[in-house]
Coordinates of C-alpha atoms in Angstrom, one line a residue:
S1 CA -14.8 -14.0 0.5
I2 CA -15.9 -10.5 1.5
D3 CA -19.2 -9.3 -0.4
P4 CA -18.8 -5.6 -1.1
C5 CA -22.3 -4.9 -0.1
N6 CA -21.4 -5.7 3.5
V7 CA -18.5 -3.0 3.5
A8 CA -19.4 0.3 5.1
G9 CA -15.8 2.1 4.9
M10 CA -12.2 1.0 4.6
I11 CA -8.7 2.1 6.1
L12 CA -5.5 1.2 3.9
I13 CA -2.6 1.5 6.2
D14 CA 0.6 1.6 4.3
A15 CA -1.0 -0.7 1.7
A16 CA 1.1 -2.1 -0.8
P17 CA 0.3 -1.1 -4.4
E18 CA 0.2 -4.2 -6.9
N19 CA 3.2 -4.0 -9.1
K20 CA 5.6 -1.9 -7.0
E21 CA 8.6 -4.1 -7.4
I22 CA 8.0 -3.5 -11.2
Y23 CA 8.0 0.3 -10.5
F24 CA 10.5 0.2 -8.0
Q25 CA 12.9 -0.9 -11.1
E26 CA 12.8 2.6 -12.4
V27 CA 15.5 3.7 -9.6
L28 CA 17.1 0.9 -8.7
T29 CA 20.6 -0.2 -9.7
D30 CA 21.3 -3.4 -11.9
E31 CA 22.1 -5.5 -8.2
H32 CA 18.8 -4.4 -6.6
I33 CA 17.0 -5.1 -9.6
V34 CA 18.0 -8.9 -9.7
K35 CA 16.9 -8.7 -5.9
I36 CA 13.7 -7.3 -6.1
K37 CA 12.8 -9.7 -9.4
K38 CA 13.9 -12.8 -7.2
Y39 CA 11.8 -11.1 -4.1
L40 CA 8.6 -10.7 -6.7
E41 CA 8.7 -14.0 -8.0
N42 CA 9.5 -16.3 -5.3
P43 CA 6.8 -16.3 -2.6
D44 CA 9.2 -17.9 0.0
L45 CA 11.0 -14.4 0.3
N46 CA 8.1 -12.3 1.4
S47 CA 6.8 -12.3 5.0
E48 CA 3.3 -13.1 3.9
R49 CA 4.4 -15.9 1.6
I50 CA 2.1 -15.2 -1.0
D51 CA 2.5 -15.4 -4.9
K52 CA 2.7 -11.7 -5.5
I53 CA 2.3 -12.0 -9.4
K54 CA -0.9 -14.4 -9.1
T55 CA -2.0 -11.8 -6.4
Y56 CA -1.6 -8.9 -8.4
N57 CA -2.8 -10.2 -11.7
Q58 CA -5.9 -10.8 -9.2
I59 CA -6.3 -7.5 -8.1
D60 CA -6.0 -6.1 -11.3
R61 CA -8.8 -8.4 -12.9
Y62 CA -11.4 -7.5 -9.9
K63 CA -10.4 -3.8 -9.5
R64 CA -13.3 -1.5 -9.3
Q65 CA -15.0 1.6 -7.9
F66 CA -16.8 1.1 -4.2
N67 CA -19.5 3.3 -3.0
F68 CA -17.9 3.4 0.8
P69 CA -15.5 5.9 1.9
I70 CA -12.1 4.9 1.7
T71 CA -9.1 6.5 3.8
I72 CA -5.5 5.8 2.8
I73 CA -2.6 6.5 5.0
I74 CA 0.7 6.6 3.5
R75 CA 3.9 6.7 5.5
G76 CA 6.2 9.6 5.5
L77 CA 9.5 8.3 6.3
A78 CA 11.7 6.1 4.0
Q79 CA 13.2 3.7 6.7
C80 CA 11.7 0.5 5.1
Y81 CA 14.2 -1.4 2.9
G82 CA 17.5 -1.2 4.4
S83 CA 20.5 1.2 3.9
S84 CA 21.8 -0.2 0.9
W85 CA 18.7 0.7 -0.9
P86 CA 18.0 3.9 -2.2
E87 CA 15.2 4.3 0.2
E88 CA 14.0 8.1 -0.6
K89 CA 13.6 7.3 -4.1
L90 CA 11.4 4.1 -3.3
L91 CA 9.7 6.1 -0.9
K92 CA 8.6 8.8 -3.6
V93 CA 7.4 5.9 -6.0
E94 CA 5.4 4.0 -3.3
Q95 CA 3.5 7.1 -2.5
R96 CA 3.1 8.1 -5.9
L97 CA 1.4 4.3 -6.8
Q98 CA -0.8 4.7 -3.2
L99 CA -2.2 7.9 -4.6
D100 CA -3.8 5.8 -7.3
F101 CA -5.9 4.1 -4.5
K102 CA -8.2 7.2 -4.7
K103 CA -9.6 6.1 -7.4
M104 CA -11.2 3.0 -5.5
S105 CA -13.7 5.6 -4.1
K106 CA -15.4 8.7 -5.0
T107 CA -15.2 9.5 -1.4
S108 CA -11.4 8.7 -0.5
K109 CA -9.1 10.7 1.4
I110 CA -5.3 10.8 1.8
I111 CA -3.1 11.1 4.8
I112 CA 0.5 11.3 5.1
A113 CA 1.8 9.8 8.4
R114 CA 5.0 12.2 8.3
N115 CA 6.5 10.5 11.5
S116 CA 5.9 7.1 10.4
S117 CA 7.9 4.1 8.5
H118 CA 5.5 1.5 7.4
Y119 CA 4.3 0.4 10.9
I120 CA 2.3 3.3 11.1
H121 CA 0.2 1.4 14.0
N122 CA 3.4 1.3 16.0
D123 CA 5.0 4.9 15.2
E124 CA 1.6 6.8 15.4
P125 CA -1.2 4.9 17.1
Q126 CA -2.9 8.1 18.0
L127 CA -3.5 8.8 14.0
I128 CA -4.7 5.2 13.4
I129 CA -7.4 5.4 16.1
K130 CA -8.2 9.0 15.0
E131 CA -9.0 8.0 11.5
I132 CA -10.8 4.7 12.8
M133 CA -13.2 6.8 15.0
E134 CA -13.8 9.5 12.2
M135 CA -14.8 6.5 9.7
I136 CA -17.0 5.2 12.4
N137 CA -18.5 8.7 12.8
I138 CA -19.0 9.2 9.0
I139 CA -20.8 5.9 8.7
N140 CA -22.9 6.5 11.3
S141 CA -24.1 9.8 10.3
E142 CA -25.4 7.9 6.9

């Protein structure tokens, strides 16, 4: 595991908030709720093949505020889940949850990548490079 004492800064790129699938249910139809619950409960259905429930519980248990700067980059486009899903509503829920990442550091920064879907590093690579360079400069000036 990574010792937080050895971390100088962090950039979260459209990071998945814990329990997002539960919050998504606020805006989903019954049909979509059934699908999202299966996705949440079955690690074989997500590309990382992780046990999301176990992972979310671990995140919640070890949550704390860090002393290093954190930049949170959030996608601005709703194209992520598919045309049969309420994309705009899901984006608003996810953005609201990602804003909570600010609490992870007293020196946090939020950026909305207005021209990007989930893969911001593909859609706006210059934005990612700029923020990495800015983070390096902040760390080097301390």
